[in-house]
Amino acid sequence: MSNFSSQLRLSSSLIKRLKDRMTTIQSRRSFTTTEGSRPTIVHKRSLDILHDPWFNKGTAFSMTERDRLDLRGLLPPNVMSSQQQIERFMVDLKRLEVHARDGPSDPNALAKWRILNRLHDRNETMYYQVLIDNIEEYAPIVYTPTVGLVCQNYSGLFRRPRGMYFSAEDRGEMMSMVYNWPADQVDMIVVTDGSRILGLGDLGVQGIGIAIGKLDLYVAAAGINPQRVLPVMIDVGTNNENLLKNPLYLGLQEHRLDGEEYLSVIDEFMEAVFTRWPHVIVQFEDFQSKWALKLLQRYRNTYRMFNDDVQGTAGVAIAGLLGAVRAQGRLMIDFPKQKIVLAGAGSAGIGVANAARKTMSRMLGNNESAFESARNQFWVVDAMGLITEARNNIDPDALPFARKLKEVTHQGLTEGASLVEVVKKVKPDVLLGLSAVGGLFSEEVLEALKDSTSTRPAIFAMSNPTTNAECTPQQAFSTVGGHIVYASGSPFQDVDLGNGQIGHSNQGNNMYLFPGIGLGTLLSGARVISDGMLQAAAECLAAYMKEEELLKGVIYPSISSIRDITKEVAAAVVREAVVEGLAEGYRSMDARELQKLTQEETIEYVKKNMWDPVYPTLVYKQE
């Protein structure tokens, strides 16, 4: 326990040092400052600069800066460009990962995460440049699936604090606690309570890793300034018995709060952060189904917030579903004719169902009759089978999708019918998995899908991480055939079907949407994040794909294009916020100016406000 106590003391010390360091910065300008631009003023020199990841340039400090900042002699004499630094780092990374064997599907994944995390600790500018330049390779390292492994082992991996922790023991203190964070401006917060990390369950305080990883993607994909992001963990205890018994666990070792006690903690947190930062955007991440929808409904009309598991997952799924319709050689307007069997009635599953129903309804005329008609396209199956109105104690969120007994009897089904039975009888166009049950789409289920009435049935195995995917692309293509459309939540390799044919494994990654939703909300100054803004984001992503790609079964773009995708999505969100009268402007761009922008001008406006990882010119000034 003495080591544990000293670790906690070290954590407190580092937090204090971080606070002292940041409060001495007079001008907190973006790293987009270049040598010909206005310099960044700092009130520190020598080793203090080298130990500050926000301003450290390592061997890239020019000789002039070395003299100005008292660095001469503290660095090797060869001045390297940022590109040379990155090349040197990448050589080291590739060499080290060869000897590491401790990750999930990638045997080097955790080793890569450690190496990248150490770079993040010492040089943020270089870290984000490496991430942006290699986003397709390293997004799965800083986020899903590797972040799941990181969260499972976070207490052992913890080296220095990143973000803030609010716990049940801090009740009554949160309003003052938010002022312990040294940044006067925070644009983006990602918050979790650790109760449902990916598909791994309750990981308690160790879930902070998911918020850190998500914000890395906000910086890399959306160009949110890294000095204005804040990962947050709300520790209300854990029901994970292994963590409760682990003496090295860093969180509260008590069972989770529930009911009004739980809500009071979240309420206090929300009031505190929006009091200090009234224009911040808060993204809720990996809250258990029991609370995810309730908290979204509780706050969404009052605060600038959204839940990525509910709304982001839904948006990416909608974009994929629309793409699947186009992959069949049909128009997106035919989407309301798609028969969808959904496996999973948690917050993500019901969130997707609601969004898909609204999309169908709008295409059918956006009236009450259209909304009811759209409901008939869904068959929702949970752990107890097909959900019908005959079931007792139906979750209120799933109730709108409970099938009428008359309908299911007519099709030869009953309450609680198995997934295999439902697929056999319904013959769906889409088999959509958000169950968090790995392998749920068994060979029997996939065999049943061969009788689909669709010329090109779609299989969406969307649960994360990789081990929780309802089926692999290999299983899907080998069982159903090469004509299907396949998508998953985590990355898989394409499948060689022989004869030069490729079975494309599409990743329905929330990364396609949440950075653009956050950036678009920020730049529009929207008061809240509306359904229309989320829908605009999804439709923009769907429209991003070219016809020739879709006809090959490719329904999502390459992650390597993520900054361009995010720019387009953010612009669509800004335009929708303006149309709905929600936009209040951002900085010098007020609501009236936003209204005057054309579509092309809106995209350019977004691009100009995306942060780029370029070293600033640093000038020392004594306080």
XYZ file of C-alpha atoms in Angstrom:
623
model
C 0.000 0.000 0.000
C 2.971 2.346 0.526
C 3.723 2.267 -3.209
C 0.068 2.997 -3.927
C 0.093 5.982 -1.550
C 3.292 7.372 -3.024
C 1.796 6.996 -6.505
C -1.216 9.037 -5.421
C 1.067 11.705 -3.934
C 3.015 11.775 -7.181
C -0.240 12.171 -9.135
C -1.258 15.147 -6.994
C 2.177 16.689 -7.400
C 2.083 16.366 -11.167
C -1.392 17.862 -11.330
C -0.189 20.847 -9.305
C 2.848 21.250 -11.549
C 0.626 21.103 -14.618
C -1.617 23.768 -13.127
C 1.309 26.038 -12.208
C 2.841 25.567 -15.614
C -0.285 26.367 -17.587
C -1.353 29.386 -15.569
C 1.943 31.105 -16.422
C 1.113 31.135 -20.122
C -0.058 34.578 -21.124
C -1.155 33.732 -24.644
C -2.498 30.254 -25.337
C -2.351 30.351 -29.129
C -2.857 27.461 -31.529
C 0.136 25.478 -32.772
C -0.746 26.727 -36.243
C 1.525 29.700 -35.498
C 4.482 29.612 -37.878
C 7.815 31.414 -37.966
C 6.274 34.307 -39.895
C 3.300 34.711 -37.560
C 2.773 36.306 -34.192
C 4.839 34.354 -31.643
C 3.583 32.588 -28.540
C 4.636 34.238 -25.277
C 5.806 31.897 -22.516
C 7.021 32.653 -19.015
C 9.498 29.812 -18.707
C 12.855 28.802 -20.064
C 15.486 26.090 -19.963
C 14.451 22.634 -18.717
C 10.941 23.866 -17.904
C 10.283 24.294 -21.633
C 11.754 20.883 -22.464
C 9.530 19.244 -19.844
C 6.375 20.907 -21.145
C 4.697 18.708 -23.804
C 2.656 21.631 -25.139
C 5.699 23.711 -26.080
C 8.569 21.256 -26.257
C 10.065 20.924 -29.742
C 12.970 18.667 -28.773
C 15.771 18.887 -31.325
C 13.671 21.150 -33.587
C 14.411 24.294 -31.553
C 16.334 26.685 -33.790
C 19.640 28.074 -32.523
C 17.989 31.484 -32.156
C 15.283 29.967 -29.944
C 17.881 28.005 -27.994
C 19.628 31.266 -27.114
C 16.341 33.059 -26.434
C 15.063 30.294 -24.158
C 18.367 29.327 -22.465
C 18.447 25.943 -24.197
C 21.938 26.072 -25.705
C 23.887 23.098 -24.360
C 20.779 21.312 -23.134
C 20.130 19.688 -26.522
C 22.331 17.916 -29.071
C 23.758 20.523 -31.488
C 22.098 19.228 -34.683
C 18.880 21.168 -35.354
C 16.358 18.828 -36.953
C 13.209 19.642 -38.877
C 9.885 18.357 -37.576
C 9.816 15.873 -40.467
C 13.266 14.548 -39.539
C 12.069 14.128 -35.945
C 9.067 12.140 -37.092
C 11.188 9.931 -39.336
C 13.537 9.209 -36.409
C 10.605 8.414 -34.126
C 9.010 6.102 -36.692
C 12.246 4.135 -37.135
C 12.375 3.681 -33.369
C 8.700 2.718 -33.200
C 9.044 0.095 -35.924
C 12.164 -1.351 -34.285
C 10.608 -1.591 -30.841
C 7.302 -3.072 -31.955
C 9.100 -5.978 -33.648
C 10.073 -7.308 -30.214
C 6.690 -6.788 -28.533
C 3.971 -9.429 -28.339
C 1.210 -8.314 -26.004
C -1.786 -6.896 -27.916
C -5.228 -8.114 -29.045
C -5.570 -8.890 -32.787
C -2.382 -6.919 -33.454
C 0.281 -8.631 -31.309
C 2.154 -5.332 -31.034
C -0.818 -3.109 -30.227
C -0.180 -2.405 -26.554
C 3.515 -1.849 -27.184
C 2.654 0.695 -29.873
C 0.251 2.401 -27.476
C 2.977 2.690 -24.824
C 5.437 4.195 -27.304
C 2.895 6.674 -28.656
C 1.777 7.576 -25.135
C 5.333 8.402 -24.130
C 5.606 10.701 -27.153
C 2.316 12.341 -26.134
C 3.764 12.955 -22.659
C 6.801 14.809 -23.954
C 5.813 16.487 -27.249
C 2.151 17.011 -28.143
C 2.770 18.710 -31.477
C 4.859 15.849 -32.779
C 2.446 13.267 -31.326
C -0.506 14.672 -33.246
C 1.507 15.036 -36.439
C 2.450 11.353 -36.230
C -1.178 10.436 -35.538
C -2.533 12.534 -38.426
C 0.081 11.260 -40.888
C -0.588 7.627 -39.928
C -4.226 7.847 -38.892
C -5.319 4.612 -40.573
C -2.634 2.631 -38.735
C -2.768 4.356 -35.348
C -6.458 5.178 -34.866
C -6.986 1.515 -33.860
C -4.141 1.951 -31.349
C -5.253 5.166 -29.630
C -8.907 4.129 -29.894
C -10.818 0.914 -30.559
C -9.853 -1.891 -30.349
C -6.581 -1.331 -28.429
C -8.058 1.273 -26.083
C -10.192 -1.529 -24.614
C -7.042 -3.389 -23.593
C -5.589 -0.143 -22.246
C -8.677 0.449 -20.091
C -8.580 -3.098 -18.740
C -4.986 -2.524 -17.596
C -5.111 1.215 -16.872
C -4.288 1.041 -13.159
C -1.035 -0.702 -14.033
C -0.297 1.494 -17.053
C -0.930 4.810 -15.235
C 2.172 6.999 -15.183
C 1.025 10.615 -15.136
C -2.372 12.321 -14.875
C -4.305 13.291 -17.969
C -7.772 14.812 -17.615
C -9.922 15.215 -14.499
C -11.568 12.829 -12.067
C -14.820 13.645 -10.298
C -15.936 11.074 -7.766
C -18.861 10.366 -5.478
C -16.671 11.638 -2.650
C -16.470 15.051 -4.343
C -20.177 15.823 -3.966
C -20.604 19.458 -3.002
C -17.091 20.339 -4.230
C -17.356 20.093 -8.019
C -18.081 23.764 -8.631
C -14.743 24.668 -7.095
C -12.955 21.636 -8.531
C -13.478 22.696 -12.146
C -11.260 25.705 -11.478
C -8.382 23.327 -10.724
C -8.161 22.694 -14.457
C -5.691 25.324 -15.699
C -7.196 26.104 -19.121
C -9.454 29.156 -19.231
C -11.082 27.834 -22.406
C -12.309 24.289 -22.962
C -14.128 23.516 -26.196
C -14.654 19.774 -25.866
C -15.162 17.392 -22.949
C -15.551 13.630 -23.300
C -16.943 12.122 -20.102
C -17.555 8.539 -19.012
C -18.583 6.813 -15.794
C -16.752 3.654 -16.841
C -19.867 1.515 -16.577
C -19.866 0.030 -20.094
C -16.504 0.423 -21.745
C -16.872 -0.789 -25.328
C -18.218 -4.337 -24.896
C -15.985 -5.030 -21.901
C -18.436 -4.031 -19.169
C -17.785 -2.116 -15.961
C -14.147 -0.995 -15.769
C -14.707 1.769 -13.230
C -12.169 4.574 -13.115
C -10.027 2.789 -15.685
C -12.555 3.929 -18.300
C -10.737 7.300 -18.437
C -8.706 5.711 -21.252
C -11.756 5.821 -23.531
C -12.191 9.585 -23.010
C -8.495 10.226 -23.647
C -8.542 8.168 -26.855
C -11.701 9.829 -28.107
C -10.235 13.310 -27.645
C -7.064 12.275 -29.479
C -9.344 11.640 -32.460
C -11.098 14.995 -31.979
C -7.701 16.672 -32.285
C -6.406 14.550 -35.158
C -9.616 14.352 -37.197
C -11.425 17.601 -36.365
C -8.548 19.898 -35.555
C -9.879 20.774 -32.100
C -7.046 22.582 -30.303
C -5.481 20.041 -27.879
C -5.098 22.761 -25.266
C -8.887 23.076 -25.205
C -9.953 19.476 -24.688
C -10.628 17.747 -21.384
C -11.108 14.009 -20.733
C -13.259 13.384 -17.643
C -13.949 10.355 -15.484
C -16.936 10.396 -13.118
C -16.178 7.723 -10.532
C -19.360 6.611 -8.770
C -17.896 3.247 -7.781
C -17.804 -0.038 -9.655
C -19.696 -3.312 -9.599
C -16.700 -5.155 -11.009
C -15.788 -7.517 -8.182
C -12.259 -8.060 -9.468
C -11.558 -4.324 -9.264
C -13.153 -4.070 -5.828
C -10.695 -6.704 -4.572
C -7.643 -5.347 -6.394
C -5.399 -3.316 -4.028
C -3.787 -1.565 -7.008
C -7.097 -0.317 -8.449
C -7.009 3.504 -8.634
C -10.724 4.210 -8.237
C -13.288 4.139 -5.434
C -13.531 0.600 -4.121
C -17.228 0.623 -3.425
C -20.308 -0.423 -5.356
C -21.855 1.974 -7.858
C -24.281 4.633 -6.781
C -27.760 4.286 -8.231
C -31.035 6.156 -8.529
C -31.232 9.735 -7.306
C -27.800 9.546 -5.677
C -26.255 8.753 -9.050
C -28.213 11.473 -10.836
C -27.205 14.066 -8.258
C -23.514 13.441 -9.038
C -24.016 13.808 -12.794
C -26.231 16.883 -12.299
C -23.580 18.561 -10.156
C -20.862 17.800 -12.701
C -22.886 19.239 -15.599
C -23.748 22.399 -13.697
C -20.112 22.891 -12.684
C -18.512 22.527 -16.129
C -21.116 24.672 -17.881
C -20.792 27.348 -15.204
C -17.073 27.712 -15.842
C -17.180 27.010 -19.602
C -20.668 28.017 -20.830
C -19.887 27.181 -24.478
C -18.225 23.807 -23.943
C -19.554 20.692 -25.728
C -19.860 17.561 -23.600
C -19.860 14.146 -25.241
C -21.129 11.285 -23.069
C -19.253 8.052 -23.735
C -19.794 4.429 -22.681
C -22.480 4.888 -20.048
C -24.433 1.696 -19.390
C -27.723 1.328 -21.262
C -29.672 1.888 -18.060
C -28.520 5.501 -17.946
C -27.368 6.438 -21.464
C -30.767 7.365 -22.924
C -32.082 8.787 -19.654
C -29.143 11.166 -19.301
C -29.390 12.174 -22.956
C -33.059 13.049 -22.542
C -32.323 14.789 -19.247
C -29.700 17.203 -20.606
C -29.941 17.522 -24.389
C -32.430 20.415 -24.436
C -30.516 22.383 -21.806
C -26.836 21.837 -22.562
C -24.613 21.459 -25.610
C -24.150 17.709 -25.271
C -24.684 14.431 -27.067
C -24.150 10.734 -26.469
C -21.886 9.160 -29.058
C -22.964 5.588 -28.309
C -26.600 6.490 -28.930
C -26.420 9.267 -31.523
C -22.973 8.827 -33.098
C -23.399 5.087 -33.546
C -26.858 5.716 -34.956
C -25.540 8.279 -37.453
C -22.734 6.034 -38.707
C -25.151 3.116 -38.981
C -27.658 5.260 -40.919
C -24.920 6.334 -43.325
C -23.982 2.684 -43.817
C -27.597 1.591 -44.255
C -28.139 4.269 -46.884
C -24.918 3.166 -48.558
C -26.118 -0.447 -48.546
C -29.272 0.605 -50.410
C -27.131 2.350 -53.027
C -24.851 -0.719 -53.191
C -27.929 -2.661 -54.338
C -28.130 -0.298 -57.307
C -31.116 1.524 -55.834
C -31.696 5.106 -54.710
C -31.421 6.232 -51.085
C -35.125 7.132 -51.239
C -35.809 3.361 -51.288
C -34.485 3.033 -47.738
C -38.018 2.864 -46.173
C -38.562 -0.453 -47.993
C -35.661 -2.169 -46.216
C -36.556 -4.956 -43.754
C -34.188 -4.728 -40.778
C -33.609 -7.399 -38.127
C -31.828 -5.771 -35.180
C -29.974 -7.903 -32.628
C -29.491 -5.835 -29.489
C -31.927 -3.606 -27.618
C -29.470 -1.609 -25.522
C -28.827 2.123 -25.832
C -26.850 1.744 -29.081
C -29.345 -0.626 -30.710
C -32.425 1.400 -29.831
C -30.583 4.592 -30.737
C -29.930 3.229 -34.237
C -33.515 1.988 -34.568
C -34.916 5.376 -33.603
C -32.647 7.226 -36.014
C -33.392 4.823 -38.862
C -37.114 5.119 -38.214
C -36.929 8.911 -38.317
C -34.959 8.777 -41.564
C -37.539 6.468 -43.154
C -40.373 8.653 -41.860
C -38.887 11.790 -43.387
C -38.486 10.041 -46.731
C -42.128 8.935 -46.585
C -43.493 12.405 -45.910
C -42.533 13.100 -42.298
C -46.022 12.732 -40.814
C -47.625 10.529 -38.184
C -48.714 7.917 -40.718
C -45.188 7.743 -42.159
C -43.677 7.357 -38.684
C -45.991 4.451 -37.868
C -45.357 2.838 -41.241
C -41.608 3.013 -40.665
C -41.966 1.076 -37.396
C -43.122 -1.945 -39.349
C -39.697 -2.333 -40.972
C -37.990 -3.405 -37.724
C -37.789 -6.723 -35.877
C -35.844 -6.265 -32.639
C -34.321 -9.281 -30.893
C -32.653 -9.148 -27.481
C -31.274 -11.796 -25.113
C -34.813 -13.123 -24.567
C -35.675 -13.260 -28.262
C -38.054 -11.292 -30.471
C -39.651 -8.391 -28.611
C -43.438 -8.292 -28.922
C -46.229 -6.556 -27.049
C -46.861 -9.854 -25.219
C -43.669 -9.467 -23.212
C -43.908 -8.404 -19.585
C -41.920 -5.430 -18.303
C -40.696 -4.215 -21.676
C -38.019 -1.549 -21.456
C -39.822 1.740 -22.248
C -37.118 2.625 -24.780
C -37.693 -0.618 -26.707
C -41.502 -0.504 -26.459
C -42.046 1.459 -29.724
C -40.414 -1.441 -31.604
C -42.344 -4.269 -29.943
C -44.130 -6.157 -32.702
C -47.885 -6.612 -32.492
C -48.848 -10.228 -31.796
C -51.099 -10.325 -34.831
C -48.158 -9.359 -37.044
C -45.754 -11.987 -35.726
C -48.364 -14.761 -35.637
C -49.129 -14.079 -39.278
C -45.455 -14.697 -40.047
C -45.275 -17.857 -37.973
C -43.368 -16.230 -35.110
C -44.031 -15.861 -31.389
C -42.887 -13.714 -28.487
C -39.263 -14.566 -27.722
C -38.587 -16.236 -31.080
C -34.862 -16.856 -31.594
C -32.693 -14.813 -33.926
C -32.427 -17.756 -36.325
C -36.220 -18.104 -36.467
C -36.699 -14.398 -37.078
C -34.131 -14.295 -39.893
C -35.696 -17.373 -41.527
C -39.212 -15.929 -41.468
C -38.541 -12.243 -42.137
C -35.864 -12.778 -44.843
C -34.397 -9.328 -44.058
C -32.484 -6.948 -46.282
C -30.303 -6.026 -43.306
C -29.053 -8.033 -40.324
C -27.853 -5.435 -37.833
C -25.891 -6.393 -34.715
C -25.433 -4.122 -31.699
C -25.594 -6.836 -29.050
C -22.013 -6.842 -27.654
C -22.188 -10.659 -27.989
C -19.281 -11.989 -29.996
C -20.238 -14.659 -32.535
C -23.984 -14.073 -32.176
C -24.360 -14.342 -35.952
C -23.645 -18.050 -35.961
C -23.322 -20.195 -39.065
C -27.005 -21.132 -38.653
C -28.044 -17.474 -38.556
C -25.890 -16.634 -41.579
C -27.216 -19.643 -43.482
C -30.741 -18.367 -42.847
C -29.797 -15.018 -44.378
C -29.103 -16.737 -47.694
C -32.886 -16.748 -48.231
C -33.055 -12.940 -47.974
C -35.322 -11.345 -50.545
C -32.591 -8.745 -51.175
C -30.268 -9.107 -54.132
C -27.463 -7.922 -51.857
C -28.192 -8.458 -48.138
C -26.196 -6.385 -45.673
C -24.592 -7.671 -42.470
C -23.656 -5.053 -39.884
C -21.678 -6.656 -37.031
C -21.210 -3.383 -35.170
C -20.284 -4.387 -31.603
C -16.862 -3.398 -30.246
C -14.137 -4.395 -29.618
C -13.171 -6.957 -32.266
C -13.840 -9.921 -29.979
C -17.444 -8.772 -29.549
C -18.231 -8.523 -33.266
C -21.324 -10.604 -34.036
C -19.375 -12.281 -36.866
C -16.173 -11.776 -38.796
C -16.112 -10.857 -42.486
C -14.553 -14.239 -43.250
C -17.525 -15.995 -41.641
C -20.028 -13.738 -43.398
C -18.601 -14.020 -46.918
C -17.804 -17.735 -46.715
C -21.297 -18.617 -45.454
C -23.631 -16.178 -47.215
C -21.615 -15.497 -50.367
C -19.516 -12.838 -52.039
C -22.486 -10.686 -53.027
C -23.176 -9.332 -49.517
C -22.319 -5.957 -47.976
C -20.383 -6.350 -44.721
C -19.613 -3.777 -42.028
C -18.257 -4.010 -38.492
C -17.567 -1.632 -35.619
C -13.886 -2.549 -35.318
C -11.323 -3.005 -38.091
C -11.014 -6.313 -39.963
C -9.006 -7.255 -43.040
C -10.727 -7.592 -46.422
C -11.455 -11.149 -47.546
C -9.916 -12.716 -50.640
C -12.823 -14.408 -52.413
C -10.669 -15.862 -55.201
C -10.689 -15.118 -58.914
C -9.489 -11.600 -58.175
C -12.619 -10.795 -56.136
C -12.415 -8.970 -52.810
C -14.955 -9.109 -50.002
C -14.744 -5.610 -48.541
C -14.748 -5.277 -44.774
C -16.217 -1.863 -44.023
C -15.629 -0.369 -40.599
C -18.642 1.573 -39.346
C -16.439 3.639 -37.080
C -18.025 6.451 -35.052
C -14.870 8.355 -35.915
C -16.486 9.241 -39.227
C -19.082 11.408 -37.474
C -18.418 12.486 -33.902
C -15.441 14.757 -34.726
C -17.527 16.574 -37.360
C -20.541 16.815 -35.054
C -18.385 18.345 -32.329
C -16.514 20.713 -34.656
C -19.684 21.780 -36.484
C -21.457 22.491 -33.205
C -18.479 24.496 -31.960
C -18.139 26.593 -35.121
C -21.873 27.221 -35.453
C -22.249 28.200 -31.817
C -25.459 26.137 -31.733
C -27.250 26.245 -28.400
C -28.048 22.525 -28.509
C -27.309 19.588 -30.795
C -30.542 18.808 -32.628
C -31.732 15.667 -34.388
C -31.543 17.627 -37.624
C -27.854 18.415 -37.107
C -27.133 14.739 -36.430
C -29.153 13.703 -39.476
C -27.301 16.205 -41.653
C -24.020 14.675 -40.501
C -25.155 11.134 -41.361
C -26.506 12.112 -44.778
C -23.297 13.995 -45.577
C -21.261 10.877 -44.794
C -23.572 8.719 -46.922
C -23.310 11.133 -49.850
C -19.494 11.213 -49.566
C -19.218 7.798 -51.237
C -18.946 7.500 -55.031
C -21.223 5.141 -56.985
C -18.381 2.989 -58.308
C -17.153 2.344 -54.753
C -20.624 1.467 -53.503
C -21.235 -1.029 -56.287
C -18.075 -2.841 -55.151
C -19.547 -3.119 -51.645
C -17.511 -0.261 -50.164
C -19.944 1.815 -48.076
C -17.556 3.821 -45.871
C -14.599 5.947 -47.016
C -10.975 5.322 -46.087
C -9.966 6.487 -42.610
C -6.959 8.098 -44.294
C -9.375 10.782 -45.566
C -10.743 11.500 -42.102
C -9.809 15.188 -41.936
C -11.493 15.873 -45.271
C -14.543 13.836 -44.221
C -14.732 15.697 -40.917
C -14.482 19.053 -42.689
C -17.463 18.155 -44.898
C -19.508 16.742 -41.998
C -18.791 19.776 -39.808
C -19.863 22.115 -42.609
C -23.127 20.156 -42.995
C -23.750 20.484 -39.247
C -23.067 24.232 -39.352
C -25.469 24.724 -42.276
C -28.214 22.725 -40.557
C -27.758 24.704 -37.322
C -28.197 27.902 -39.354
C -31.327 26.575 -41.095
C -32.873 25.589 -37.756
C -32.074 28.962 -36.207
C -29.834 27.397 -33.570
C -26.548 28.993 -34.661
C -25.245 31.851 -32.522
C -21.845 32.235 -34.167
C -18.263 31.576 -33.155
C -15.683 34.227 -32.313
C -15.786 36.949 -35.003
C -18.275 34.994 -37.136
C -21.713 35.868 -35.769
C -24.990 34.196 -36.720
C -25.780 36.753 -39.424
C -22.396 36.203 -41.084
C -22.913 32.428 -40.966
C -26.246 32.818 -42.758
C -24.535 34.560 -45.664
C -22.018 31.778 -46.307
C -22.473 29.562 -49.342
C -21.858 25.834 -49.036
C -18.307 26.234 -50.371
C -17.639 29.187 -48.077
C -18.889 27.181 -45.089
C -16.439 24.396 -45.903
C -13.621 26.945 -46.192
C -14.681 28.520 -42.872
C -14.464 25.105 -41.209
C -11.081 24.383 -42.759
C -9.604 27.673 -41.524
C -10.658 26.856 -37.959
C -9.066 23.397 -37.843
C -5.900 23.239 -35.752
C -2.751 21.881 -37.399
C 0.271 20.485 -35.519
C 2.914 23.055 -36.440
C 5.532 24.227 -33.970
C 4.914 27.803 -32.768
C 7.599 30.428 -32.469
C 8.258 30.804 -28.734
C 9.330 34.037 -27.075
C 10.220 34.239 -23.396
C 8.860 37.107 -21.338
C 9.479 37.485 -17.634
C 6.367 37.841 -15.509
